[in-house]
PDB file of C-alpha atoms in Angstrom:
ATOM      1  CA  MET A   1      72.674 -62.620  24.052  1.00  0.00           C
ATOM      2  CA  SER A   2      72.196 -63.973  27.510  1.00  0.00           C
ATOM      3  CA  ASP A   3      72.686 -62.953  31.087  1.00  0.00           C
ATOM      4  CA  ASP A   4      72.147 -64.945  34.249  1.00  0.00           C
ATOM      5  CA  LYS A   5      68.350 -64.506  34.141  1.00  0.00           C
ATOM      6  CA  LYS A   6      67.391 -64.446  30.445  1.00  0.00           C
ATOM      7  CA  ILE A   7      68.432 -65.588  27.004  1.00  0.00           C
ATOM      8  CA  THR A   8      67.655 -63.612  23.877  1.00  0.00           C
ATOM      9  CA  VAL A   9      68.112 -64.730  20.226  1.00  0.00           C
ATOM     10  CA  SER A  10      67.311 -62.950  17.009  1.00  0.00           C
ATOM     11  CA  ARG A  11      67.016 -63.798  13.363  1.00  0.00           C
ATOM     12  CA  THR A  12      65.866 -62.027  10.261  1.00  0.00           C
ATOM     13  CA  ILE A  13      63.158 -64.087   8.570  1.00  0.00           C
ATOM     14  CA  ASP A  14      62.146 -63.550   4.924  1.00  0.00           C
ATOM     15  CA  ALA A  15      58.451 -63.002   5.613  1.00  0.00           C
ATOM     16  CA  PRO A  16      56.166 -60.091   6.523  1.00  0.00           C
ATOM     17  CA  ALA A  17      55.554 -59.589  10.281  1.00  0.00           C
ATOM     18  CA  ALA A  18      51.820 -60.355   9.783  1.00  0.00           C
ATOM     19  CA  GLU A  19      52.583 -63.867   8.456  1.00  0.00           C
ATOM     20  CA  ILE A  20      55.003 -64.595  11.321  1.00  0.00           C
ATOM     21  CA  PHE A  21      52.542 -63.265  13.892  1.00  0.00           C
ATOM     22  CA  ASP A  22      49.842 -65.454  12.381  1.00  0.00           C
ATOM     23  CA  VAL A  23      51.955 -68.565  13.022  1.00  0.00           C
ATOM     24  CA  LEU A  24      52.960 -67.531  16.550  1.00  0.00           C
ATOM     25  CA  THR A  25      49.394 -66.772  17.630  1.00  0.00           C
ATOM     26  CA  ASN A  26      48.238 -70.275  16.616  1.00  0.00           C
ATOM     27  CA  PRO A  27      49.175 -72.663  19.453  1.00  0.00           C
ATOM     28  CA  ASP A  28      48.557 -75.623  17.165  1.00  0.00           C
ATOM     29  CA  LYS A  29      51.709 -74.552  15.260  1.00  0.00           C
ATOM     30  CA  HIS A  30      53.914 -74.506  18.383  1.00  0.00           C
ATOM     31  CA  VAL A  31      54.688 -78.230  18.185  1.00  0.00           C
ATOM     32  CA  ALA A  32      56.321 -77.709  14.791  1.00  0.00           C
ATOM     33  CA  LEU A  33      58.251 -74.692  16.085  1.00  0.00           C
ATOM     34  CA  ASP A  34      59.554 -76.158  19.326  1.00  0.00           C
ATOM     35  CA  GLY A  35      63.339 -76.387  19.448  1.00  0.00           C
ATOM     36  CA  SER A  36      63.337 -77.861  22.968  1.00  0.00           C
ATOM     37  CA  GLY A  37      61.556 -81.084  22.164  1.00  0.00           C
ATOM     38  CA  PHE A  38      59.173 -80.620  25.108  1.00  0.00           C
ATOM     39  CA  VAL A  39      55.994 -79.510  23.329  1.00  0.00           C
ATOM     40  CA  ARG A  40      53.782 -82.448  22.270  1.00  0.00           C
ATOM     41  CA  SER A  41      50.358 -80.942  21.336  1.00  0.00           C
ATOM     42  CA  THR A  42      47.720 -78.437  22.268  1.00  0.00           C
ATOM     43  CA  ASP A  43      45.038 -79.213  24.775  1.00  0.00           C
ATOM     44  CA  LYS A  44      42.765 -76.206  25.370  1.00  0.00           C
ATOM     45  CA  ALA A  45      44.142 -73.802  22.808  1.00  0.00           C
ATOM     46  CA  GLN A  46      42.439 -71.281  20.620  1.00  0.00           C
ATOM     47  CA  ARG A  47      44.141 -68.605  18.528  1.00  0.00           C
ATOM     48  CA  ILE A  48      45.740 -66.062  20.848  1.00  0.00           C
ATOM     49  CA  GLN A  49      43.857 -62.779  20.522  1.00  0.00           C
ATOM     50  CA  GLN A  50      44.655 -60.623  23.521  1.00  0.00           C
ATOM     51  CA  VAL A  51      46.369 -60.208  26.871  1.00  0.00           C
ATOM     52  CA  GLY A  52      44.619 -62.488  29.373  1.00  0.00           C
ATOM     53  CA  ASP A  53      44.126 -65.375  26.996  1.00  0.00           C
ATOM     54  CA  VAL A  54      45.325 -68.748  28.339  1.00  0.00           C
ATOM     55  CA  PHE A  55      46.360 -71.682  26.173  1.00  0.00           C
ATOM     56  CA  THR A  56      47.173 -75.166  27.424  1.00  0.00           C
ATOM     57  CA  MET A  57      49.914 -77.337  26.009  1.00  0.00           C
ATOM     58  CA  ASN A  58      50.703 -81.037  26.448  1.00  0.00           C
ATOM     59  CA  MET A  59      54.424 -81.421  27.242  1.00  0.00           C
ATOM     60  CA  ALA A  60      56.995 -84.084  28.137  1.00  0.00           C
ATOM     61  CA  GLY A  61      60.345 -83.832  29.776  1.00  0.00           C
ATOM     62  CA  ASP A  62      62.486 -85.566  32.387  1.00  0.00           C
ATOM     63  CA  HIS A  63      62.639 -82.314  34.387  1.00  0.00           C
ATOM     64  CA  MET A  64      58.923 -82.895  35.176  1.00  0.00           C
ATOM     65  CA  GLY A  65      59.070 -86.674  35.443  1.00  0.00           C
ATOM     66  CA  GLY A  66      57.559 -87.312  32.020  1.00  0.00           C
ATOM     67  CA  GLU A  67      54.287 -85.976  30.580  1.00  0.00           C
ATOM     68  CA  TYR A  68      52.702 -82.834  31.950  1.00  0.00           C
ATOM     69  CA  GLN A  69      50.599 -79.795  30.923  1.00  0.00           C
ATOM     70  CA  THR A  70      51.245 -76.098  31.021  1.00  0.00           C
ATOM     71  CA  ASP A  71      48.891 -73.154  31.070  1.00  0.00           C
ATOM     72  CA  ASN A  72      50.364 -70.231  29.179  1.00  0.00           C
ATOM     73  CA  HIS A  73      48.995 -66.835  30.286  1.00  0.00           C
ATOM     74  CA  VAL A  74      49.301 -64.174  27.627  1.00  0.00           C
ATOM     75  CA  THR A  75      50.959 -61.081  29.060  1.00  0.00           C
ATOM     76  CA  GLY A  76      51.806 -59.126  25.994  1.00  0.00           C
ATOM     77  CA  TYR A  77      49.959 -58.679  22.666  1.00  0.00           C
ATOM     78  CA  ALA A  78      50.448 -56.076  19.983  1.00  0.00           C
ATOM     79  CA  LYS A  79      49.265 -57.271  16.588  1.00  0.00           C
ATOM     80  CA  ASP A  80      52.186 -58.094  14.264  1.00  0.00           C
ATOM     81  CA  LYS A  81      54.691 -56.704  16.821  1.00  0.00           C
ATOM     82  CA  LEU A  82      54.680 -58.425  20.170  1.00  0.00           C
ATOM     83  CA  LEU A  83      53.504 -61.671  21.788  1.00  0.00           C
ATOM     84  CA  ALA A  84      54.405 -62.767  25.300  1.00  0.00           C
ATOM     85  CA  TRP A  85      53.229 -65.360  27.793  1.00  0.00           C
ATOM     86  CA  GLN A  86      54.093 -66.678  31.233  1.00  0.00           C
ATOM     87  CA  THR A  87      54.121 -70.465  31.593  1.00  0.00           C
ATOM     88  CA  ALA A  88      52.849 -72.392  34.613  1.00  0.00           C
ATOM     89  CA  PRO A  89      52.109 -75.983  35.433  1.00  0.00           C
ATOM     90  CA  ALA A  90      48.445 -76.502  34.486  1.00  0.00           C
ATOM     91  CA  GLY A  91      45.996 -75.257  37.087  1.00  0.00           C
ATOM     92  CA  THR A  92      48.551 -72.997  38.846  1.00  0.00           C
ATOM     93  CA  GLN A  93      49.494 -69.338  38.627  1.00  0.00           C
ATOM     94  CA  PRO A  94      52.663 -68.529  36.687  1.00  0.00           C
ATOM     95  CA  PRO A  95      55.781 -68.567  38.913  1.00  0.00           C
ATOM     96  CA  GLY A  96      57.472 -65.859  36.849  1.00  0.00           C
ATOM     97  CA  TRP A  97      59.211 -67.098  33.701  1.00  0.00           C
ATOM     98  CA  GLU A  98      58.130 -65.525  30.442  1.00  0.00           C
ATOM     99  CA  TRP A  99      58.508 -66.018  26.706  1.00  0.00           C
ATOM    100  CA  VAL A 100      58.584 -62.822  24.622  1.00  0.00           C
ATOM    101  CA  TRP A 101      58.424 -62.554  20.853  1.00  0.00           C
ATOM    102  CA  GLU A 102      59.202 -59.205  19.192  1.00  0.00           C
ATOM    103  CA  LEU A 103      58.732 -58.594  15.490  1.00  0.00           C
ATOM    104  CA  GLU A 104      60.391 -55.664  13.738  1.00  0.00           C
ATOM    105  CA  PRO A 105      59.753 -55.256  10.001  1.00  0.00           C
ATOM    106  CA  GLN A 106      62.951 -54.837   7.925  1.00  0.00           C
ATOM    107  CA  GLY A 107      60.955 -54.107   4.764  1.00  0.00           C
ATOM    108  CA  PRO A 108      57.752 -55.502   3.217  1.00  0.00           C
ATOM    109  CA  ASP A 109      59.002 -59.077   3.150  1.00  0.00           C
ATOM    110  CA  SER A 110      61.574 -59.334   5.969  1.00  0.00           C
ATOM    111  CA  THR A 111      61.197 -59.265   9.687  1.00  0.00           C
ATOM    112  CA  LEU A 112      63.700 -59.248  12.592  1.00  0.00           C
ATOM    113  CA  VAL A 113      62.315 -61.775  15.081  1.00  0.00           C
ATOM    114  CA  THR A 114      63.610 -61.675  18.640  1.00  0.00           C
ATOM    115  CA  GLN A 115      62.715 -64.375  21.146  1.00  0.00           C
ATOM    116  CA  THR A 116      63.494 -63.901  24.857  1.00  0.00           C
ATOM    117  CA  TYR A 117      63.298 -66.536  27.628  1.00  0.00           C
ATOM    118  CA  ASP A 118      63.228 -64.510  30.850  1.00  0.00           C
ATOM    119  CA  TRP A 119      63.140 -66.071  34.343  1.00  0.00           C
ATOM    120  CA  SER A 120      64.192 -62.931  36.226  1.00  0.00           C
ATOM    121  CA  LYS A 121      60.775 -62.652  37.935  1.00  0.00           C
ATOM    122  CA  VAL A 122      60.946 -66.157  39.449  1.00  0.00           C
ATOM    123  CA  THR A 123      61.155 -65.686  43.214  1.00  0.00           C
ATOM    124  CA  ASP A 124      60.195 -69.118  44.546  1.00  0.00           C
ATOM    125  CA  LYS A 125      63.359 -70.209  46.331  1.00  0.00           C
ATOM    126  CA  ASP A 126      62.378 -73.932  46.171  1.00  0.00           C
ATOM    127  CA  LEU A 127      61.834 -73.674  42.444  1.00  0.00           C
ATOM    128  CA  LEU A 128      65.096 -71.879  41.931  1.00  0.00           C
ATOM    129  CA  ALA A 129      66.936 -74.408  44.043  1.00  0.00           C
ATOM    130  CA  LYS A 130      65.893 -77.205  41.596  1.00  0.00           C
ATOM    131  CA  GLY A 131      68.360 -75.763  39.101  1.00  0.00           C
ATOM    132  CA  LEU A 132      65.911 -75.800  36.211  1.00  0.00           C
ATOM    133  CA  PHE A 133      66.815 -72.382  34.865  1.00  0.00           C
ATOM    134  CA  PRO A 134      67.695 -72.112  32.144  1.00  0.00           C
ATOM    135  CA  LEU A 135      65.769 -75.132  30.992  1.00  0.00           C
ATOM    136  CA  LEU A 136      66.600 -74.298  27.361  1.00  0.00           C
ATOM    137  CA  SER A 137      69.747 -73.091  25.648  1.00  0.00           C
ATOM    138  CA  ALA A 138      70.280 -70.344  23.110  1.00  0.00           C
ATOM    139  CA  ASP A 139      70.853 -73.186  20.567  1.00  0.00           C
ATOM    140  CA  ASP A 140      67.399 -74.578  21.306  1.00  0.00           C
ATOM    141  CA  MET A 141      65.910 -71.149  20.795  1.00  0.00           C
ATOM    142  CA  GLU A 142      67.823 -70.552  17.610  1.00  0.00           C
ATOM    143  CA  ASP A 143      66.488 -73.925  16.360  1.00  0.00           C
ATOM    144  CA  THR A 144      62.964 -72.595  17.153  1.00  0.00           C
ATOM    145  CA  LEU A 145      63.681 -69.479  15.002  1.00  0.00           C
ATOM    146  CA  GLY A 146      64.871 -71.715  12.168  1.00  0.00           C
ATOM    147  CA  LYS A 147      61.695 -73.780  12.362  1.00  0.00           C
ATOM    148  CA  LEU A 148      59.659 -70.570  12.387  1.00  0.00           C
ATOM    149  CA  ALA A 149      61.439 -69.475   9.213  1.00  0.00           C
ATOM    150  CA  GLU A 150      60.611 -72.835   7.603  1.00  0.00           C
ATOM    151  CA  ALA A 151      56.937 -72.600   8.743  1.00  0.00           C
ATOM    152  CA  VAL A 152      56.385 -69.259   7.067  1.00  0.00           C
ATOM    153  CA  ALA A 153      58.275 -70.274   3.940  1.00  0.00           C
ATOM    154  CA  SER A 154      55.950 -73.216   3.275  1.00  0.00           C
TER     155      SER A 154
END
């Protein structure tokens, strides 16, 4: 599902929510999950444990002129249920786009995973004028969910 300010994709993954949450809260795993091709490695990243945590990722993409870093500010955390963060160029405050992961158990060994990329809170007219949103497609996000399924299966 998508509208003009967010994209949402879902997939049922054959794994308990706790196992999926364990992967998602480990930024070192994000490189292997990334369907966009932008994530390169972690920089200052510890396991995500609460709202307010910040993890830094090394990234690369033409939209930023090559290599860059992001600070990801955790905005939502409910163990085995919800993880969300707002991304910003390193050293700056988030301009409003957010990644949200929701986990809904479908039984003891199956979880509906929903990922939302939401840029509805971006208000910077100069940033919006650059035409960067959406930077990713639903296909990129579905690829991420497939990689997540592979990560918890191994």
